[in-house]
């Protein structure tokens, strides 16, 4: 707003200098003039805008509310992944991504992804892997942006022998959620499992080999199966045993786990995988292609019906139905 003054002889509006040699911010004549302008109902002088950093669209994982746009229109599979913090859940998904991005996962080709930045972020440790000097942690520890809902990683894949590409969605959730289910039967954060087409129970293979930890690990798997059975009813899923590059879990141990699950009405198909090889005979990603193929080609898991079945009420019937004209 231009400076004005009550004194007709003042040229402050033209020169910016008070005729009385007063500072413009302290001149009583000038202040009075500004007060009159404001009192007349005119808008006050605008303040200098506060700088705001540019905001870009989120490039992380997908929220559950964003999945329907994919699953409703396309051939898709949601893989429900569950396991304790050291099981290797995120490492398995990252290994899949790294292999597919280099066309090294047999039977699969990369087509698209809506979560590339999220994949790149969690795979940073694996990309810094030097020969004979692997990083102490291959993937970053999962920290959910929502304490109750998972974030989903997305891949669109061309599957050998399949006519069209398939959308595959993996939840990336903290292992602490599984620990809370095992120890405290907290199920509210694991509702995402209900909408899954297949379930991966991921277990740290090193714990199943270690004599001191084997029984504890087997008991945890058994309790996890019971918790899921109470939540879902009978179901079939995959028992994904990680760290095949370090040790091979004995057939006897795996048979005990699957038999115990079968007694609960749960069918577990065993897959031993090596997310990252350590330079031995087992290659990085071994076992992942058969695991993914089994989840994509098998019939999806029966999920809860969209409409629940209500008991019929006696004496209720439709007399007629008029269709749309």
PDB file of C-alpha atoms in Angstrom:
ATOM      1  CA  UNK A   1       0.000   0.000   0.000  1.00  0.00           C
ATOM      2  CA  UNK A   2       1.331   3.495  -0.880  1.00  0.00           C
ATOM      3  CA  UNK A   3       2.305   5.773   2.009  1.00  0.00           C
ATOM      4  CA  UNK A   4      -0.080   8.678   2.685  1.00  0.00           C
ATOM      5  CA  UNK A   5      -0.089  11.599   5.093  1.00  0.00           C
ATOM      6  CA  UNK A   6      -2.681  13.954   6.574  1.00  0.00           C
ATOM      7  CA  UNK A   7      -0.548  17.008   5.767  1.00  0.00           C
ATOM      8  CA  UNK A   8      -1.333  18.215   2.248  1.00  0.00           C
ATOM      9  CA  UNK A   9       2.187  19.608   1.818  1.00  0.00           C
ATOM     10  CA  UNK A  10       3.845  16.276   2.651  1.00  0.00           C
ATOM     11  CA  UNK A  11       5.349  14.463  -0.319  1.00  0.00           C
ATOM     12  CA  UNK A  12       5.943  11.133   1.444  1.00  0.00           C
ATOM     13  CA  UNK A  13       3.729   9.374  -1.095  1.00  0.00           C
ATOM     14  CA  UNK A  14       6.024  10.488  -3.931  1.00  0.00           C
ATOM     15  CA  UNK A  15       9.440  10.597  -2.294  1.00  0.00           C
ATOM     16  CA  UNK A  16       9.108   8.260   0.671  1.00  0.00           C
ATOM     17  CA  UNK A  17      10.574  11.050   2.882  1.00  0.00           C
ATOM     18  CA  UNK A  18       8.577  12.691   5.663  1.00  0.00           C
ATOM     19  CA  UNK A  19       8.395  16.490   5.359  1.00  0.00           C
ATOM     20  CA  UNK A  20       8.937  16.697   9.130  1.00  0.00           C
ATOM     21  CA  UNK A  21      12.003  14.443   8.854  1.00  0.00           C
ATOM     22  CA  UNK A  22      10.289  11.751  10.916  1.00  0.00           C
ATOM     23  CA  UNK A  23      10.863   8.078  10.321  1.00  0.00           C
ATOM     24  CA  UNK A  24       7.988   6.741   8.249  1.00  0.00           C
ATOM     25  CA  UNK A  25       7.236   4.013  10.768  1.00  0.00           C
ATOM     26  CA  UNK A  26       7.063   6.534  13.661  1.00  0.00           C
ATOM     27  CA  UNK A  27       5.406   9.601  12.158  1.00  0.00           C
ATOM     28  CA  UNK A  28       2.120  10.309  13.997  1.00  0.00           C
ATOM     29  CA  UNK A  29       0.614  11.916  10.900  1.00  0.00           C
ATOM     30  CA  UNK A  30       1.425   8.887   8.766  1.00  0.00           C
ATOM     31  CA  UNK A  31       0.196   6.400  11.338  1.00  0.00           C
ATOM     32  CA  UNK A  32      -3.040   8.283  11.624  1.00  0.00           C
ATOM     33  CA  UNK A  33      -3.544   8.143   7.893  1.00  0.00           C
ATOM     34  CA  UNK A  34      -3.020   4.376   7.823  1.00  0.00           C
ATOM     35  CA  UNK A  35      -5.404   3.923  10.734  1.00  0.00           C
ATOM     36  CA  UNK A  36      -8.063   5.878   8.828  1.00  0.00           C
ATOM     37  CA  UNK A  37      -7.636   3.617   5.808  1.00  0.00           C
ATOM     38  CA  UNK A  38      -8.059   0.473   7.906  1.00  0.00           C
ATOM     39  CA  UNK A  39     -11.066   1.942   9.742  1.00  0.00           C
ATOM     40  CA  UNK A  40     -12.819   2.500   6.419  1.00  0.00           C
ATOM     41  CA  UNK A  41     -13.067  -1.287   6.021  1.00  0.00           C
ATOM     42  CA  UNK A  42     -10.327  -1.710   3.448  1.00  0.00           C
ATOM     43  CA  UNK A  43      -8.226  -4.881   3.693  1.00  0.00           C
ATOM     44  CA  UNK A  44      -4.955  -4.527   5.641  1.00  0.00           C
ATOM     45  CA  UNK A  45      -1.572  -4.759   4.027  1.00  0.00           C
ATOM     46  CA  UNK A  46      -0.680  -8.359   3.149  1.00  0.00           C
ATOM     47  CA  UNK A  47       2.180  -9.895   5.069  1.00  0.00           C
ATOM     48  CA  UNK A  48       5.127 -11.454   3.302  1.00  0.00           C
ATOM     49  CA  UNK A  49       4.291 -15.075   2.468  1.00  0.00           C
ATOM     50  CA  UNK A  50       6.026 -17.772   4.504  1.00  0.00           C
ATOM     51  CA  UNK A  51       8.266 -19.962   2.308  1.00  0.00           C
ATOM     52  CA  UNK A  52       6.946 -23.511   1.982  1.00  0.00           C
ATOM     53  CA  UNK A  53       9.082 -26.346   0.655  1.00  0.00           C
ATOM     54  CA  UNK A  54       7.742 -28.076  -2.429  1.00  0.00           C
ATOM     55  CA  UNK A  55       5.660 -31.176  -1.784  1.00  0.00           C
ATOM     56  CA  UNK A  56       5.858 -34.142  -4.099  1.00  0.00           C
ATOM     57  CA  UNK A  57       3.479 -37.113  -4.286  1.00  0.00           C
ATOM     58  CA  UNK A  58       4.241 -39.917  -1.836  1.00  0.00           C
ATOM     59  CA  UNK A  59       6.428 -42.602  -3.368  1.00  0.00           C
ATOM     60  CA  UNK A  60       6.461 -45.181  -0.592  1.00  0.00           C
ATOM     61  CA  UNK A  61       4.314 -48.236  -0.043  1.00  0.00           C
ATOM     62  CA  UNK A  62       0.636 -48.424  -0.951  1.00  0.00           C
ATOM     63  CA  UNK A  63      -2.049 -48.032   1.689  1.00  0.00           C
ATOM     64  CA  UNK A  64      -4.698 -50.778   1.969  1.00  0.00           C
ATOM     65  CA  UNK A  65      -7.294 -48.331   0.612  1.00  0.00           C
ATOM     66  CA  UNK A  66      -5.312 -48.106  -2.641  1.00  0.00           C
ATOM     67  CA  UNK A  67      -5.374 -51.834  -3.365  1.00  0.00           C
ATOM     68  CA  UNK A  68      -8.938 -52.063  -4.660  1.00  0.00           C
ATOM     69  CA  UNK A  69      -8.045 -49.939  -7.680  1.00  0.00           C
ATOM     70  CA  UNK A  70      -5.587 -52.685  -8.680  1.00  0.00           C
ATOM     71  CA  UNK A  71      -7.359 -55.847  -7.566  1.00  0.00           C
ATOM     72  CA  UNK A  72     -10.777 -54.895  -8.967  1.00  0.00           C
ATOM     73  CA  UNK A  73      -9.520 -54.391 -12.520  1.00  0.00           C
ATOM     74  CA  UNK A  74      -6.617 -56.787 -12.948  1.00  0.00           C
ATOM     75  CA  UNK A  75      -5.440 -60.321 -12.348  1.00  0.00           C
ATOM     76  CA  UNK A  76      -3.786 -59.952  -8.966  1.00  0.00           C
ATOM     77  CA  UNK A  77      -2.551 -61.819  -5.913  1.00  0.00           C
ATOM     78  CA  UNK A  78      -2.107 -60.489  -2.393  1.00  0.00           C
ATOM     79  CA  UNK A  79       0.541 -62.439  -0.489  1.00  0.00           C
ATOM     80  CA  UNK A  80       0.059 -62.285   3.263  1.00  0.00           C
ATOM     81  CA  UNK A  81       3.494 -62.390   4.906  1.00  0.00           C
ATOM     82  CA  UNK A  82       3.931 -62.985   8.615  1.00  0.00           C
ATOM     83  CA  UNK A  83       6.989 -63.673  10.766  1.00  0.00           C
ATOM     84  CA  UNK A  84       9.041 -62.464  13.727  1.00  0.00           C
ATOM     85  CA  UNK A  85      11.577 -59.598  13.403  1.00  0.00           C
ATOM     86  CA  UNK A  86      14.529 -61.839  12.519  1.00  0.00           C
ATOM     87  CA  UNK A  87      12.657 -64.177  10.174  1.00  0.00           C
ATOM     88  CA  UNK A  88      13.735 -62.535   6.915  1.00  0.00           C
ATOM     89  CA  UNK A  89      10.387 -61.357   5.505  1.00  0.00           C
ATOM     90  CA  UNK A  90      11.593 -58.112   3.968  1.00  0.00           C
ATOM     91  CA  UNK A  91      14.815 -59.733   2.750  1.00  0.00           C
ATOM     92  CA  UNK A  92      12.813 -62.285   0.765  1.00  0.00           C
ATOM     93  CA  UNK A  93      10.742 -59.606  -0.971  1.00  0.00           C
ATOM     94  CA  UNK A  94      13.818 -57.463  -1.653  1.00  0.00           C
ATOM     95  CA  UNK A  95      15.641 -60.434  -3.138  1.00  0.00           C
ATOM     96  CA  UNK A  96      12.663 -61.078  -5.415  1.00  0.00           C
ATOM     97  CA  UNK A  97      12.729 -57.467  -6.554  1.00  0.00           C
ATOM     98  CA  UNK A  98      16.475 -57.407  -7.210  1.00  0.00           C
ATOM     99  CA  UNK A  99      16.361 -60.645  -9.195  1.00  0.00           C
ATOM    100  CA  UNK A 100      13.332 -59.601 -11.237  1.00  0.00           C
ATOM    101  CA  UNK A 101      14.804 -56.172 -11.969  1.00  0.00           C
ATOM    102  CA  UNK A 102      17.787 -57.941 -13.570  1.00  0.00           C
ATOM    103  CA  UNK A 103      15.703 -60.589 -15.381  1.00  0.00           C
ATOM    104  CA  UNK A 104      17.274 -63.299 -13.238  1.00  0.00           C
ATOM    105  CA  UNK A 105      14.171 -64.849 -11.687  1.00  0.00           C
ATOM    106  CA  UNK A 106      13.342 -67.871 -13.817  1.00  0.00           C
ATOM    107  CA  UNK A 107       9.863 -67.763 -15.303  1.00  0.00           C
ATOM    108  CA  UNK A 108       9.188 -64.112 -14.482  1.00  0.00           C
ATOM    109  CA  UNK A 109       9.772 -60.753 -16.165  1.00  0.00           C
ATOM    110  CA  UNK A 110       9.372 -57.297 -14.678  1.00  0.00           C
ATOM    111  CA  UNK A 111       6.496 -55.270 -16.170  1.00  0.00           C
ATOM    112  CA  UNK A 112       5.837 -52.384 -13.775  1.00  0.00           C
ATOM    113  CA  UNK A 113       5.769 -51.263 -10.143  1.00  0.00           C
ATOM    114  CA  UNK A 114       3.911 -48.553  -8.260  1.00  0.00           C
ATOM    115  CA  UNK A 115       6.363 -48.710  -5.341  1.00  0.00           C
ATOM    116  CA  UNK A 116       9.789 -48.488  -6.959  1.00  0.00           C
ATOM    117  CA  UNK A 117      11.047 -45.874  -4.501  1.00  0.00           C
ATOM    118  CA  UNK A 118      10.011 -48.039  -1.562  1.00  0.00           C
ATOM    119  CA  UNK A 119      11.831 -51.032  -3.052  1.00  0.00           C
ATOM    120  CA  UNK A 120      14.934 -48.946  -3.652  1.00  0.00           C
ATOM    121  CA  UNK A 121      14.855 -47.604  -0.110  1.00  0.00           C
ATOM    122  CA  UNK A 122      14.615 -50.954   1.674  1.00  0.00           C
ATOM    123  CA  UNK A 123      17.141 -52.645  -0.647  1.00  0.00           C
ATOM    124  CA  UNK A 124      19.870 -50.061  -0.054  1.00  0.00           C
ATOM    125  CA  UNK A 125      21.920 -52.368   2.181  1.00  0.00           C
ATOM    126  CA  UNK A 126      21.974 -55.163  -0.380  1.00  0.00           C
ATOM    127  CA  UNK A 127      23.185 -52.754  -3.082  1.00  0.00           C
ATOM    128  CA  UNK A 128      26.244 -51.862  -0.970  1.00  0.00           C
ATOM    129  CA  UNK A 129      27.331 -55.495  -0.828  1.00  0.00           C
ATOM    130  CA  UNK A 130      30.986 -55.886  -1.766  1.00  0.00           C
ATOM    131  CA  UNK A 131      32.552 -59.234  -2.639  1.00  0.00           C
ATOM    132  CA  UNK A 132      33.431 -61.251   0.479  1.00  0.00           C
ATOM    133  CA  UNK A 133      32.284 -58.342   2.641  1.00  0.00           C
ATOM    134  CA  UNK A 134      28.502 -58.472   3.042  1.00  0.00           C
ATOM    135  CA  UNK A 135      26.795 -55.709   5.074  1.00  0.00           C
ATOM    136  CA  UNK A 136      25.690 -56.518   8.597  1.00  0.00           C
ATOM    137  CA  UNK A 137      22.068 -55.854   7.610  1.00  0.00           C
ATOM    138  CA  UNK A 138      20.869 -56.484   4.060  1.00  0.00           C
ATOM    139  CA  UNK A 139      17.602 -54.567   4.378  1.00  0.00           C
ATOM    140  CA  UNK A 140      16.363 -51.731   6.538  1.00  0.00           C
ATOM    141  CA  UNK A 141      14.177 -52.649   9.500  1.00  0.00           C
ATOM    142  CA  UNK A 142      10.514 -52.224   8.637  1.00  0.00           C
ATOM    143  CA  UNK A 143       8.821 -49.351  10.437  1.00  0.00           C
ATOM    144  CA  UNK A 144       5.145 -48.944   9.626  1.00  0.00           C
ATOM    145  CA  UNK A 145       3.805 -45.457   8.906  1.00  0.00           C
ATOM    146  CA  UNK A 146       0.531 -46.648  10.460  1.00  0.00           C
ATOM    147  CA  UNK A 147       0.417 -48.553  13.743  1.00  0.00           C
ATOM    148  CA  UNK A 148      -2.577 -50.593  12.599  1.00  0.00           C
ATOM    149  CA  UNK A 149      -2.334 -50.975   8.834  1.00  0.00           C
ATOM    150  CA  UNK A 150       0.426 -52.386   6.632  1.00  0.00           C
ATOM    151  CA  UNK A 151       2.084 -50.745   3.681  1.00  0.00           C
ATOM    152  CA  UNK A 152       2.095 -52.780   0.474  1.00  0.00           C
ATOM    153  CA  UNK A 153       4.841 -53.301  -2.086  1.00  0.00           C
ATOM    154  CA  UNK A 154       3.668 -53.769  -5.669  1.00  0.00           C
ATOM    155  CA  UNK A 155       5.045 -55.625  -8.676  1.00  0.00           C
ATOM    156  CA  UNK A 156       3.418 -56.288 -12.030  1.00  0.00           C
ATOM    157  CA  UNK A 157       4.968 -59.393 -13.525  1.00  0.00           C
ATOM    158  CA  UNK A 158       4.841 -61.256 -16.796  1.00  0.00           C
ATOM    159  CA  UNK A 159       4.518 -64.887 -15.726  1.00  0.00           C
ATOM    160  CA  UNK A 160       5.702 -67.650 -18.025  1.00  0.00           C
ATOM    161  CA  UNK A 161       2.775 -69.718 -19.215  1.00  0.00           C
ATOM    162  CA  UNK A 162       0.255 -67.114 -18.057  1.00  0.00           C
ATOM    163  CA  UNK A 163      -1.655 -65.201 -20.700  1.00  0.00           C
ATOM    164  CA  UNK A 164      -1.623 -61.795 -19.040  1.00  0.00           C
ATOM    165  CA  UNK A 165       0.587 -59.992 -16.565  1.00  0.00           C
ATOM    166  CA  UNK A 166      -0.211 -60.318 -12.878  1.00  0.00           C
ATOM    167  CA  UNK A 167      -0.150 -57.750 -10.108  1.00  0.00           C
ATOM    168  CA  UNK A 168       1.504 -59.056  -6.939  1.00  0.00           C
ATOM    169  CA  UNK A 169       1.176 -57.223  -3.626  1.00  0.00           C
ATOM    170  CA  UNK A 170       3.327 -57.899  -0.574  1.00  0.00           C
ATOM    171  CA  UNK A 171       2.670 -56.348   2.851  1.00  0.00           C
ATOM    172  CA  UNK A 172       5.788 -54.879   4.451  1.00  0.00           C
ATOM    173  CA  UNK A 173       5.046 -55.004   8.164  1.00  0.00           C
ATOM    174  CA  UNK A 174       7.170 -54.953  11.327  1.00  0.00           C
ATOM    175  CA  UNK A 175       7.976 -58.361  12.775  1.00  0.00           C
ATOM    176  CA  UNK A 176       6.930 -57.001  16.156  1.00  0.00           C
ATOM    177  CA  UNK A 177       3.315 -57.383  15.023  1.00  0.00           C
ATOM    178  CA  UNK A 178       3.826 -61.142  14.761  1.00  0.00           C
ATOM    179  CA  UNK A 179       5.572 -61.206  18.135  1.00  0.00           C
ATOM    180  CA  UNK A 180       2.574 -59.427  19.670  1.00  0.00           C
ATOM    181  CA  UNK A 181       0.264 -62.024  18.128  1.00  0.00           C
ATOM    182  CA  UNK A 182       2.327 -64.930  19.465  1.00  0.00           C
ATOM    183  CA  UNK A 183       2.869 -63.541  22.956  1.00  0.00           C
ATOM    184  CA  UNK A 184      -0.301 -61.506  23.582  1.00  0.00           C
ATOM    185  CA  UNK A 185      -2.747 -62.757  20.932  1.00  0.00           C
ATOM    186  CA  UNK A 186      -3.050 -59.245  19.520  1.00  0.00           C
ATOM    187  CA  UNK A 187      -4.876 -59.740  16.217  1.00  0.00           C
ATOM    188  CA  UNK A 188      -6.126 -56.244  15.355  1.00  0.00           C
ATOM    189  CA  UNK A 189      -3.029 -55.305  13.324  1.00  0.00           C
ATOM    190  CA  UNK A 190      -3.098 -58.558  11.359  1.00  0.00           C
ATOM    191  CA  UNK A 191      -6.485 -58.111   9.707  1.00  0.00           C
ATOM    192  CA  UNK A 192      -4.646 -57.803   6.394  1.00  0.00           C
ATOM    193  CA  UNK A 193      -4.101 -61.573   6.482  1.00  0.00           C
ATOM    194  CA  UNK A 194      -7.831 -62.131   5.934  1.00  0.00           C
ATOM    195  CA  UNK A 195      -7.729 -60.522   2.488  1.00  0.00           C
ATOM    196  CA  UNK A 196      -4.638 -62.449   1.357  1.00  0.00           C
ATOM    197  CA  UNK A 197      -4.765 -64.930  -1.515  1.00  0.00           C
ATOM    198  CA  UNK A 198      -1.880 -66.915  -0.033  1.00  0.00           C
ATOM    199  CA  UNK A 199      -0.032 -66.820   3.289  1.00  0.00           C
ATOM    200  CA  UNK A 200       3.714 -67.053   3.851  1.00  0.00           C
ATOM    201  CA  UNK A 201       4.754 -68.054   7.381  1.00  0.00           C
ATOM    202  CA  UNK A 202       8.382 -66.970   7.332  1.00  0.00           C
ATOM    203  CA  UNK A 203      10.735 -68.690   9.793  1.00  0.00           C
ATOM    204  CA  UNK A 204      14.427 -68.091  10.449  1.00  0.00           C
ATOM    205  CA  UNK A 205      16.095 -71.312   9.301  1.00  0.00           C
ATOM    206  CA  UNK A 206      19.163 -70.703  11.454  1.00  0.00           C
ATOM    207  CA  UNK A 207      17.019 -70.897  14.586  1.00  0.00           C
ATOM    208  CA  UNK A 208      15.611 -74.259  13.463  1.00  0.00           C
ATOM    209  CA  UNK A 209      19.145 -75.621  13.058  1.00  0.00           C
ATOM    210  CA  UNK A 210      20.661 -74.237  16.269  1.00  0.00           C
ATOM    211  CA  UNK A 211      20.409 -76.895  18.981  1.00  0.00           C
ATOM    212  CA  UNK A 212      19.905 -74.270  21.680  1.00  0.00           C
ATOM    213  CA  UNK A 213      17.076 -72.459  19.862  1.00  0.00           C
ATOM    214  CA  UNK A 214      15.379 -75.189  17.835  1.00  0.00           C
ATOM    215  CA  UNK A 215      12.664 -76.144  20.309  1.00  0.00           C
ATOM    216  CA  UNK A 216      11.848 -72.515  21.064  1.00  0.00           C
ATOM    217  CA  UNK A 217      11.581 -71.721  17.350  1.00  0.00           C
ATOM    218  CA  UNK A 218       9.386 -74.760  16.694  1.00  0.00           C
ATOM    219  CA  UNK A 219       7.109 -73.848  19.604  1.00  0.00           C
ATOM    220  CA  UNK A 220       6.779 -70.301  18.253  1.00  0.00           C
ATOM    221  CA  UNK A 221       5.752 -71.620  14.847  1.00  0.00           C
ATOM    222  CA  UNK A 222       3.234 -73.956  16.445  1.00  0.00           C
ATOM    223  CA  UNK A 223       1.726 -71.174  18.532  1.00  0.00           C
ATOM    224  CA  UNK A 224       1.621 -68.866  15.512  1.00  0.00           C
ATOM    225  CA  UNK A 225      -0.282 -71.520  13.549  1.00  0.00           C
ATOM    226  CA  UNK A 226      -2.783 -71.874  16.399  1.00  0.00           C
ATOM    227  CA  UNK A 227      -3.295 -68.109  16.605  1.00  0.00           C
ATOM    228  CA  UNK A 228      -3.916 -67.907  12.864  1.00  0.00           C
ATOM    229  CA  UNK A 229      -6.238 -70.922  12.966  1.00  0.00           C
ATOM    230  CA  UNK A 230      -8.325 -69.201  15.642  1.00  0.00           C
ATOM    231  CA  UNK A 231      -8.404 -66.081  13.499  1.00  0.00           C
ATOM    232  CA  UNK A 232      -8.981 -67.595  10.042  1.00  0.00           C
ATOM    233  CA  UNK A 233     -10.254 -71.106  10.583  1.00  0.00           C
ATOM    234  CA  UNK A 234      -8.615 -73.903   8.599  1.00  0.00           C
ATOM    235  CA  UNK A 235      -6.290 -72.624   5.896  1.00  0.00           C
ATOM    236  CA  UNK A 236      -3.413 -73.613   3.634  1.00  0.00           C
ATOM    237  CA  UNK A 237      -0.216 -71.626   3.301  1.00  0.00           C
ATOM    238  CA  UNK A 238       3.515 -71.738   2.727  1.00  0.00           C
ATOM    239  CA  UNK A 239       6.115 -72.393   5.427  1.00  0.00           C
ATOM    240  CA  UNK A 240       8.998 -70.259   4.141  1.00  0.00           C
ATOM    241  CA  UNK A 241      12.283 -71.252   5.806  1.00  0.00           C
ATOM    242  CA  UNK A 242      14.995 -68.637   5.244  1.00  0.00           C
ATOM    243  CA  UNK A 243      18.819 -68.679   5.320  1.00  0.00           C
ATOM    244  CA  UNK A 244      19.231 -71.778   3.186  1.00  0.00           C
ATOM    245  CA  UNK A 245      22.660 -70.364   2.306  1.00  0.00           C
ATOM    246  CA  UNK A 246      23.752 -70.812   5.939  1.00  0.00           C
ATOM    247  CA  UNK A 247      22.178 -74.124   6.930  1.00  0.00           C
ATOM    248  CA  UNK A 248      19.704 -76.678   5.595  1.00  0.00           C
ATOM    249  CA  UNK A 249      16.943 -77.489   8.060  1.00  0.00           C
ATOM    250  CA  UNK A 250      16.527 -81.226   8.566  1.00  0.00           C
ATOM    251  CA  UNK A 251      13.561 -83.002   7.031  1.00  0.00           C
ATOM    252  CA  UNK A 252      12.673 -84.377  10.479  1.00  0.00           C
ATOM    253  CA  UNK A 253      12.311 -80.886  11.966  1.00  0.00           C
ATOM    254  CA  UNK A 254      10.172 -79.675   9.069  1.00  0.00           C
ATOM    255  CA  UNK A 255       7.995 -82.781   9.226  1.00  0.00           C
ATOM    256  CA  UNK A 256       7.292 -82.204  12.925  1.00  0.00           C
ATOM    257  CA  UNK A 257       6.188 -78.634  12.190  1.00  0.00           C
ATOM    258  CA  UNK A 258       3.915 -79.576   9.290  1.00  0.00           C
ATOM    259  CA  UNK A 259       2.394 -82.533  11.172  1.00  0.00           C
ATOM    260  CA  UNK A 260       1.632 -80.335  14.164  1.00  0.00           C
ATOM    261  CA  UNK A 261      -0.023 -77.821  11.824  1.00  0.00           C
ATOM    262  CA  UNK A 262      -2.021 -80.563  10.104  1.00  0.00           C
ATOM    263  CA  UNK A 263      -3.437 -81.615  13.471  1.00  0.00           C
ATOM    264  CA  UNK A 264      -4.832 -78.080  13.710  1.00  0.00           C
ATOM    265  CA  UNK A 265      -6.385 -78.337  10.248  1.00  0.00           C
ATOM    266  CA  UNK A 266      -3.675 -76.196   8.640  1.00  0.00           C
ATOM    267  CA  UNK A 267      -1.774 -77.347   5.550  1.00  0.00           C
ATOM    268  CA  UNK A 268       1.750 -75.956   5.180  1.00  0.00           C
ATOM    269  CA  UNK A 269       3.796 -76.386   2.016  1.00  0.00           C
ATOM    270  CA  UNK A 270       7.518 -76.106   2.822  1.00  0.00           C
ATOM    271  CA  UNK A 271       9.831 -73.841   0.801  1.00  0.00           C
ATOM    272  CA  UNK A 272      13.459 -73.313   1.839  1.00  0.00           C
ATOM    273  CA  UNK A 273      14.953 -70.139   0.371  1.00  0.00           C
ATOM    274  CA  UNK A 274      18.186 -68.168   0.353  1.00  0.00           C
ATOM    275  CA  UNK A 275      17.412 -64.479  -0.029  1.00  0.00           C
ATOM    276  CA  UNK A 276      21.119 -63.624  -0.263  1.00  0.00           C
ATOM    277  CA  UNK A 277      23.912 -66.085  -0.966  1.00  0.00           C
ATOM    278  CA  UNK A 278      27.188 -65.827   0.945  1.00  0.00           C
ATOM    279  CA  UNK A 279      29.538 -67.137  -1.709  1.00  0.00           C
ATOM    280  CA  UNK A 280      28.926 -70.853  -1.170  1.00  0.00           C
ATOM    281  CA  UNK A 281      27.142 -73.425  -3.295  1.00  0.00           C
ATOM    282  CA  UNK A 282      23.740 -71.870  -2.644  1.00  0.00           C
ATOM    283  CA  UNK A 283      23.014 -68.957  -4.962  1.00  0.00           C
ATOM    284  CA  UNK A 284      21.260 -65.762  -3.936  1.00  0.00           C
ATOM    285  CA  UNK A 285      17.534 -66.112  -4.479  1.00  0.00           C
ATOM    286  CA  UNK A 286      17.512 -69.906  -4.535  1.00  0.00           C
ATOM    287  CA  UNK A 287      14.028 -71.247  -3.902  1.00  0.00           C
ATOM    288  CA  UNK A 288      12.263 -67.928  -4.524  1.00  0.00           C
ATOM    289  CA  UNK A 289      11.047 -68.679  -8.058  1.00  0.00           C
ATOM    290  CA  UNK A 290       9.276 -71.945  -7.072  1.00  0.00           C
ATOM    291  CA  UNK A 291       7.793 -70.205  -4.021  1.00  0.00           C
ATOM    292  CA  UNK A 292       6.388 -67.299  -6.008  1.00  0.00           C
ATOM    293  CA  UNK A 293       5.163 -69.574  -8.798  1.00  0.00           C
ATOM    294  CA  UNK A 294       3.314 -71.752  -6.291  1.00  0.00           C
ATOM    295  CA  UNK A 295       1.570 -68.710  -4.833  1.00  0.00           C
ATOM    296  CA  UNK A 296       0.572 -67.288  -8.217  1.00  0.00           C
ATOM    297  CA  UNK A 297      -0.488 -70.454 -10.017  1.00  0.00           C
ATOM    298  CA  UNK A 298      -2.298 -72.260  -7.216  1.00  0.00           C
ATOM    299  CA  UNK A 299      -5.945 -71.504  -6.599  1.00  0.00           C
ATOM    300  CA  UNK A 300      -6.248 -68.444  -4.326  1.00  0.00           C
ATOM    301  CA  UNK A 301      -7.046 -69.106  -0.696  1.00  0.00           C
ATOM    302  CA  UNK A 302     -10.732 -69.124   0.205  1.00  0.00           C
ATOM    303  CA  UNK A 303     -11.438 -65.828   1.912  1.00  0.00           C
ATOM    304  CA  UNK A 304     -14.360 -64.610   3.974  1.00  0.00           C
ATOM    305  CA  UNK A 305     -17.499 -64.074   1.830  1.00  0.00           C
ATOM    306  CA  UNK A 306     -18.288 -60.481   0.955  1.00  0.00           C
ATOM    307  CA  UNK A 307     -21.857 -60.862   2.222  1.00  0.00           C
ATOM    308  CA  UNK A 308     -22.223 -62.837   5.420  1.00  0.00           C
ATOM    309  CA  UNK A 309     -24.885 -65.531   5.387  1.00  0.00           C
ATOM    310  CA  UNK A 310     -27.758 -64.670   7.711  1.00  0.00           C
ATOM    311  CA  UNK A 311     -30.265 -67.132   9.122  1.00  0.00           C
ATOM    312  CA  UNK A 312     -33.593 -67.132   7.302  1.00  0.00           C
ATOM    313  CA  UNK A 313     -36.470 -65.552   9.148  1.00  0.00           C
ATOM    314  CA  UNK A 314     -39.759 -67.488   9.056  1.00  0.00           C
ATOM    315  CA  UNK A 315     -42.625 -65.861   7.189  1.00  0.00           C
ATOM    316  CA  UNK A 316     -40.366 -63.654   5.039  1.00  0.00           C
ATOM    317  CA  UNK A 317     -40.515 -63.868   1.244  1.00  0.00           C
ATOM    318  CA  UNK A 318     -40.374 -61.723  -1.878  1.00  0.00           C
ATOM    319  CA  UNK A 319     -43.812 -61.441  -3.480  1.00  0.00           C
ATOM    320  CA  UNK A 320     -42.429 -60.021  -6.700  1.00  0.00           C
ATOM    321  CA  UNK A 321     -39.442 -58.336  -8.227  1.00  0.00           C
ATOM    322  CA  UNK A 322     -39.565 -55.586 -10.796  1.00  0.00           C
ATOM    323  CA  UNK A 323     -36.453 -55.283 -12.905  1.00  0.00           C
ATOM    324  CA  UNK A 324     -35.100 -52.092 -14.376  1.00  0.00           C
ATOM    325  CA  UNK A 325     -37.098 -50.820 -17.389  1.00  0.00           C
TER     326      UNK A 325
END
